XYZ file of N, CA, C and O in Angstrom:
520
model
N 66.837 -36.483 32.373
C 66.678 -35.913 31.042
C 67.673 -34.903 30.796
O 68.327 -34.444 31.676
N 67.947 -34.758 29.448
C 68.978 -33.882 29.010
C 68.516 -32.396 29.425
O 67.344 -32.268 29.557
N 69.499 -31.625 29.569
C 68.929 -30.172 29.773
C 68.361 -29.551 28.648
O 68.702 -30.006 27.550
N 67.377 -28.734 28.745
C 66.720 -28.105 27.709
C 67.347 -26.638 27.365
O 67.470 -25.825 28.272
N 67.936 -26.513 26.260
C 68.719 -25.525 25.795
C 67.849 -24.329 25.434
O 68.231 -23.156 25.465
N 66.630 -24.443 24.791
C 65.782 -23.630 24.383
C 64.561 -23.801 25.077
O 63.625 -24.651 24.874
N 64.185 -22.760 26.129
C 62.886 -22.809 26.796
C 62.602 -21.394 26.900
O 63.393 -20.666 27.460
N 61.372 -21.145 26.881
C 60.955 -19.824 26.977
C 61.286 -19.266 28.344
O 61.605 -18.227 28.572
N 61.074 -20.138 29.384
C 61.362 -19.664 30.913
C 62.709 -19.309 31.075
O 63.101 -18.617 31.828
N 63.698 -19.929 30.251
C 65.171 -19.591 30.380
C 65.392 -18.310 29.920
O 66.529 -17.818 30.242
N 64.468 -17.487 29.304
C 64.785 -16.253 28.866
C 64.484 -15.231 30.128
O 64.975 -13.967 30.047
N 64.058 -15.583 31.221
C 63.939 -14.672 32.291
C 65.265 -14.733 33.062
O 65.965 -15.844 33.422
N 65.652 -13.614 33.774
C 67.056 -13.381 34.146
C 67.228 -14.325 35.484
O 68.246 -14.587 35.781
N 66.133 -14.710 36.201
C 66.371 -15.402 37.363
C 66.309 -17.049 37.075
O 66.286 -17.625 38.168
N 66.047 -17.392 36.058
C 65.831 -18.742 35.855
C 67.191 -19.311 35.108
O 67.854 -18.904 34.278
N 67.750 -20.407 35.833
C 68.921 -20.952 35.417
C 68.623 -22.367 34.959
O 67.587 -22.873 34.903
N 69.656 -23.206 34.533
C 69.455 -24.568 33.984
C 69.041 -25.398 35.267
O 68.179 -26.319 34.805
N 69.484 -25.407 36.216
C 69.008 -26.029 37.322
C 67.605 -25.964 37.634
O 66.807 -26.875 37.781
N 67.077 -24.768 37.608
C 65.636 -24.395 37.990
C 64.768 -25.022 36.760
O 63.689 -25.601 37.078
N 65.343 -24.795 35.544
C 64.505 -25.393 34.367
C 64.450 -26.820 34.595
O 63.415 -27.635 34.260
N 65.711 -27.617 34.923
C 65.731 -28.940 35.112
C 64.606 -29.464 36.126
O 64.029 -30.477 35.910
N 64.649 -28.814 37.090
C 63.759 -29.144 38.287
C 62.264 -28.965 37.824
O 61.354 -29.826 38.233
N 62.026 -27.862 37.069
C 60.557 -27.656 36.473
C 60.212 -28.974 35.695
O 59.189 -29.445 35.778
N 61.087 -29.239 34.684
C 60.873 -30.370 33.879
C 60.767 -31.756 34.460
O 59.949 -32.571 34.249
N 61.546 -32.044 35.551
C 61.481 -33.303 36.227
C 59.962 -33.351 37.076
O 59.638 -34.384 37.086
N 59.828 -32.126 37.621
C 58.576 -32.256 38.301
C 57.309 -32.500 37.473
O 56.490 -33.242 37.778
N 57.214 -31.857 36.264
C 56.203 -31.919 35.300
C 56.229 -33.387 34.808
O 55.125 -34.011 34.779
N 57.361 -33.926 34.445
C 57.504 -35.265 34.078
C 56.914 -36.486 35.091
O 56.293 -37.434 34.759
N 57.203 -36.292 36.365
C 56.874 -36.911 37.450
C 55.298 -36.865 37.517
O 54.644 -37.917 37.732
N 54.645 -35.613 37.515
C 53.299 -35.664 37.512
C 52.536 -36.253 36.314
O 51.591 -36.908 36.468
N 53.022 -36.241 35.047
C 52.626 -36.936 34.012
C 52.667 -38.471 34.127
O 51.670 -39.224 33.677
N 53.721 -38.918 34.696
C 53.925 -40.497 34.994
C 52.976 -40.811 35.961
O 52.175 -41.821 35.764
N 52.588 -40.013 36.972
C 51.635 -40.428 38.061
C 50.243 -40.350 37.487
O 49.477 -41.257 37.732
N 49.949 -39.355 36.435
C 48.646 -39.398 35.988
C 48.173 -40.492 34.717
O 47.145 -40.948 34.719
N 49.219 -40.811 34.132
C 48.947 -41.506 32.972
C 50.331 -42.468 32.687
O 51.130 -42.153 31.660
N 50.629 -43.355 33.551
C 51.918 -44.225 33.465
C 51.964 -45.021 32.254
O 53.103 -45.103 31.608
N 50.944 -45.520 31.742
C 50.988 -46.376 30.542
C 51.283 -45.558 29.081
O 51.524 -46.169 27.997
N 51.066 -44.105 29.382
C 51.357 -43.427 28.155
C 52.797 -42.665 28.308
O 53.056 -41.782 27.461
N 53.636 -42.981 29.191
C 54.922 -42.430 29.416
C 55.774 -43.541 28.880
O 55.876 -44.552 29.197
N 56.796 -43.075 28.027
C 57.713 -43.956 27.192
C 59.080 -43.672 27.701
O 59.554 -42.520 27.958
N 59.994 -44.672 27.887
C 61.412 -44.554 27.821
C 61.879 -45.130 26.482
O 61.506 -46.188 26.158
N 62.642 -44.543 25.784
C 63.002 -44.774 24.407
C 64.547 -45.224 24.378
O 65.171 -44.637 24.764
N 64.747 -46.504 24.161
C 65.828 -47.222 24.252
C 66.578 -47.677 22.932
O 65.736 -47.850 21.977
N 67.786 -47.710 22.858
C 68.419 -48.239 21.650
C 69.551 -49.372 22.166
O 69.662 -49.434 23.299
N 70.340 -49.683 21.186
C 71.353 -50.808 21.854
C 72.316 -49.841 22.563
O 73.089 -50.589 23.332
N 72.514 -48.600 22.287
C 73.411 -47.767 23.055
C 73.015 -47.475 24.596
O 73.766 -46.895 25.416
N 71.683 -47.681 24.766
C 71.224 -47.289 26.179
C 69.881 -46.481 25.936
O 69.153 -46.396 24.947
N 69.473 -45.649 26.888
C 68.387 -44.949 27.042
C 68.649 -43.600 26.226
O 69.482 -42.849 26.371
N 67.699 -43.462 25.298
C 67.750 -42.336 24.385
C 67.042 -41.099 24.800
O 67.343 -40.055 24.454
N 65.881 -41.374 25.249
C 64.887 -40.389 25.693
C 63.730 -40.900 26.377
O 63.486 -41.986 26.606
N 62.774 -39.819 26.494
C 61.445 -40.153 27.192
C 60.407 -39.381 26.532
O 60.542 -38.302 25.890
N 59.117 -39.762 26.582
C 57.958 -39.098 26.122
C 56.932 -39.282 26.994
O 56.781 -40.531 27.665
N 56.052 -38.282 27.201
C 55.080 -38.167 28.343
C 53.953 -37.754 27.510
O 53.950 -36.620 26.839
N 52.630 -38.511 27.596
C 51.381 -37.968 26.938
C 50.306 -38.092 27.891
O 50.319 -39.047 28.846
N 49.365 -37.539 27.386
C 47.875 -37.633 27.936
C 47.034 -38.106 26.865
O 46.617 -37.332 26.062
N 46.120 -39.165 26.965
C 45.261 -39.733 26.036
C 43.875 -39.199 26.167
O 43.478 -38.756 27.255
N 43.121 -39.311 25.156
C 41.822 -39.020 25.497
C 41.080 -40.388 25.793
O 41.796 -41.256 26.041
N 39.767 -40.437 26.226
C 39.278 -41.580 26.715
C 39.300 -42.918 25.734
O 39.588 -43.904 26.431
N 39.308 -42.805 24.542
C 39.270 -43.818 23.729
C 40.940 -44.378 23.422
O 40.943 -45.308 22.875
N 41.852 -43.495 23.702
C 43.218 -43.782 23.451
C 43.536 -43.703 21.925
O 44.766 -44.060 21.591
N 42.664 -43.012 21.162
C 43.185 -42.976 19.742
C 43.795 -41.531 19.507
O 44.115 -41.270 18.381
N 43.502 -40.577 20.349
C 44.099 -39.357 20.324
C 44.808 -38.952 21.681
O 44.539 -39.613 22.596
N 45.910 -38.265 21.509
C 46.534 -37.867 22.665
C 47.334 -36.605 22.451
O 47.286 -36.077 21.512
N 47.584 -35.971 23.632
C 48.375 -34.604 23.712
C 49.983 -35.158 23.980
O 50.077 -35.742 25.214
N 50.818 -34.824 23.209
C 52.171 -35.057 23.525
C 52.674 -34.003 24.352
O 52.926 -32.943 23.681
N 52.628 -34.297 25.679
C 52.957 -33.231 26.556
C 54.562 -32.848 26.580
O 54.932 -31.653 26.625
N 55.466 -33.837 26.447
C 56.804 -33.679 26.932
C 57.615 -34.789 26.153
O 57.440 -35.914 26.252
N 58.789 -34.364 25.260
C 59.585 -35.215 24.871
C 61.044 -34.795 25.084
O 61.125 -33.637 24.898
N 61.708 -35.595 25.718
C 63.126 -35.203 26.017
C 64.218 -36.180 25.845
O 63.899 -37.425 25.865
N 65.305 -35.836 25.281
C 66.490 -36.716 25.311
C 67.047 -37.086 26.637
O 66.684 -36.361 27.598
N 67.779 -38.197 26.744
C 68.515 -38.483 27.785
C 69.809 -37.837 27.844
O 70.305 -37.399 26.966
N 70.380 -37.787 29.034
C 71.701 -36.963 29.322
C 72.868 -37.582 28.335
O 73.626 -37.056 27.993
N 72.793 -39.137 28.180
C 73.652 -39.753 27.642
C 73.160 -40.173 26.007
O 73.709 -41.012 25.448
N 72.192 -39.510 25.552
C 71.721 -39.935 24.380
C 72.571 -39.640 23.244
O 73.450 -38.691 23.246
N 72.540 -40.661 22.232
C 73.462 -40.535 21.133
C 72.667 -40.203 19.800
O 73.228 -40.122 18.846
N 71.280 -40.039 19.959
C 70.416 -39.493 18.960
C 70.184 -38.085 18.824
O 70.062 -37.521 20.048
N 69.914 -37.669 17.814
C 69.562 -36.112 17.781
C 67.897 -36.183 18.262
O 67.264 -37.179 18.341
N 67.593 -34.961 18.781
C 66.407 -34.831 19.439
C 65.219 -35.277 18.387
O 64.201 -35.732 18.754
N 65.354 -34.746 16.965
C 64.387 -35.247 16.126
C 64.022 -36.843 16.077
O 63.093 -37.376 15.950
N 65.045 -37.648 16.239
C 65.004 -38.992 16.178
C 64.321 -39.554 17.333
O 63.514 -40.437 17.272
N 64.429 -38.966 18.507
C 63.861 -39.315 19.791
C 62.247 -39.082 19.634
O 61.351 -39.945 19.986
N 62.043 -37.686 19.018
C 60.710 -37.389 18.755
C 59.910 -38.341 17.990
O 58.693 -38.730 18.250
N 60.735 -38.764 16.692
C 60.052 -39.591 15.804
C 59.733 -40.955 16.355
O 58.914 -41.756 16.019
N 60.732 -41.531 17.266
C 60.466 -42.763 17.919
C 59.322 -42.799 18.795
O 58.438 -43.534 18.890
N 59.063 -41.622 19.393
C 57.997 -41.694 20.374
C 56.531 -41.521 19.581
O 55.816 -42.128 19.824
N 56.692 -40.719 18.571
C 55.248 -40.776 17.598
C 55.061 -41.994 17.035
O 53.931 -42.569 16.890
N 56.009 -42.734 16.592
C 55.812 -44.111 15.839
C 55.499 -45.113 17.042
O 54.665 -45.892 16.805
N 55.940 -45.027 18.238
C 55.453 -45.837 19.355
C 54.085 -45.720 19.504
O 53.249 -46.607 19.799
N 53.604 -44.506 19.662
C 52.109 -44.097 19.929
C 51.358 -44.482 18.830
O 50.244 -45.067 18.901
N 51.745 -44.369 17.626
C 51.019 -44.695 16.519
C 50.796 -46.353 16.555
O 49.708 -46.910 16.301
N 51.924 -47.070 16.758
C 51.787 -48.625 17.012
C 50.856 -48.987 18.114
O 50.455 -50.112 18.202
N 50.637 -47.929 19.047
C 49.670 -48.387 20.267
C 48.236 -47.842 19.819
O 47.456 -47.963 20.743
N 47.918 -47.568 18.662
C 46.617 -47.173 18.097
C 46.194 -45.713 17.925
O 45.180 -45.472 17.689
N 47.180 -44.788 18.388
C 46.996 -43.407 18.477
C 46.875 -43.066 17.000
O 47.774 -43.302 16.179
N 45.851 -42.183 16.567
C 45.771 -41.824 15.152
C 45.793 -40.358 15.055
O 45.951 -39.733 13.950
N 45.772 -39.502 16.146
C 45.815 -38.021 16.213
C 46.678 -37.521 17.400
O 46.217 -37.975 18.511
N 47.864 -36.679 17.228
C 48.494 -36.165 18.380
C 48.625 -34.831 18.301
O 48.564 -34.124 17.012
N 48.339 -34.176 19.292
C 48.390 -32.631 19.268
C 49.508 -32.302 20.519
O 49.834 -33.177 21.160
N 50.155 -31.256 20.164
C 51.221 -30.764 21.093
C 51.391 -29.301 20.956
O 50.707 -28.659 20.215
N 52.078 -28.661 22.015
C 52.397 -27.358 21.965
C 53.950 -27.163 22.168
O 54.574 -28.046 22.707
N 54.555 -26.115 21.667
C 55.890 -25.884 21.653
C 56.159 -24.343 21.296
O 55.375 -23.655 20.883
N 57.230 -24.046 21.662
C 57.754 -22.569 21.578
C 58.170 -22.261 20.101
O 59.039 -23.199 19.735
N 58.018 -21.302 19.490
C 58.438 -21.071 18.032
C 60.028 -20.662 18.178
O 60.738 -20.821 17.382
N 60.530 -20.580 19.616
C 61.818 -20.112 19.663
C 62.712 -21.637 19.697
O 63.829 -21.553 19.474
N 61.992 -22.641 19.777
C 62.696 -23.934 19.823
C 62.622 -24.443 18.486
O 61.788 -25.169 18.018
N 63.750 -24.118 17.772
C 64.037 -24.469 16.224
C 63.689 -26.065 16.082
O 63.173 -26.548 15.117
N 64.255 -26.655 17.060
C 64.338 -28.245 17.052
C 62.913 -28.698 16.934
O 62.471 -29.541 16.070
N 62.276 -28.170 17.967
C 60.726 -28.602 17.957
C 59.898 -28.248 16.586
O 59.115 -28.790 16.142
N 60.162 -26.953 16.264
C 59.459 -26.553 15.040
C 59.909 -27.422 13.677
O 59.110 -27.986 13.003
N 61.391 -27.882 13.689
C 61.719 -28.705 12.711
C 60.944 -30.125 12.909
O 60.710 -30.689 11.760
N 61.035 -30.740 14.040
C 60.309 -31.889 14.246
C 59.018 -32.001 13.844
O 58.462 -32.795 13.231
N 58.205 -30.808 13.989
C 56.917 -30.844 13.636
C 56.529 -30.742 11.937
O 55.864 -31.340 11.532
N 57.485 -30.012 11.548
C 57.622 -29.819 10.087
C 57.810 -31.083 9.398
O 57.085 -31.567 8.426
N 58.737 -31.822 9.961
C 59.222 -33.273 9.387
C 58.207 -34.062 9.401
O 57.899 -34.986 8.412
N 57.286 -33.950 10.446
C 56.018 -34.894 10.647
C 54.896 -34.394 9.575
O 53.857 -35.082 9.684
N 54.913 -33.274 9.003
C 53.696 -32.759 8.278
C 52.639 -32.252 9.183
O 51.642 -32.211 8.664
N 53.015 -31.842 10.352
C 52.097 -31.219 11.346
C 51.307 -29.924 10.774
O 51.964 -29.115 10.091
N 50.172 -29.626 11.179
C 49.688 -28.626 10.963
C 49.591 -27.538 12.243
O 49.230 -28.117 13.155
N 49.875 -26.282 12.097
C 49.731 -25.431 13.269
C 48.294 -24.856 13.115
O 47.943 -24.421 12.342
N 47.811 -25.109 14.307
C 46.278 -24.880 14.271
C 46.009 -23.526 14.972
O 44.966 -22.943 14.823
N 47.032 -23.023 15.851
C 46.800 -21.822 16.619
C 48.050 -21.334 17.036
O 48.938 -22.252 17.396
N 48.169 -20.174 17.406
C 49.270 -19.607 18.271
C 48.787 -18.948 19.301
O 47.749 -18.137 19.465
N 49.665 -18.633 20.213
C 49.371 -18.169 21.628
C 50.584 -17.188 21.975
O 51.697 -17.620 21.929
N 50.222 -15.963 22.227
C 51.256 -15.048 22.709
C 51.510 -15.175 24.209
O 50.564 -15.193 24.934
N 52.793 -15.335 24.613
C 53.079 -15.355 26.097
C 54.188 -14.289 26.299
O 55.233 -14.165 25.659
N 53.757 -13.476 27.153
C 54.661 -12.201 27.459
C 55.177 -12.496 28.839
O 54.572 -12.864 29.777
N 56.484 -12.073 28.972
C 57.282 -12.108 30.250
C 57.375 -10.751 30.695
O 57.979 -9.903 29.611
N 57.217 -10.323 31.789
C 57.560 -8.941 32.342
C 58.368 -9.015 33.604
O 58.271 -9.782 34.449
N 59.781 -8.335 33.460
C 60.555 -8.359 34.596
C 60.800 -6.967 34.991
O 61.208 -5.987 34.080
N 60.429 -6.595 36.104
C 60.518 -5.113 36.658
C 61.975 -4.681 36.757
O 62.762 -5.576 36.868
């Protein structure tokens, strides 16, 4: 996966790019283990463009989009990878998708706006460094 440039944990002084990559790699591995059929590799003629990881409800018509990430060699912008993932899930019969993202991640905010998503709630997350 490509490095996440905007991540709330990256705002902590002891968190570097390597630690963030390890965090996302472990999370993605857990998601693949739990729901392999709902984890996607997004390919184009140029190669692997990104990945999507989701958790479905029992009927498979609703899911939580846990993580969407570009690949390190992706030629597509993040929004295109996100839209490919959403369209693939729609083609699999999903009718409703929920997700969580940081308001500091402008790319994620723009992707959700482009899709006409509704923000249902917000959550404050505070970090404290002594």
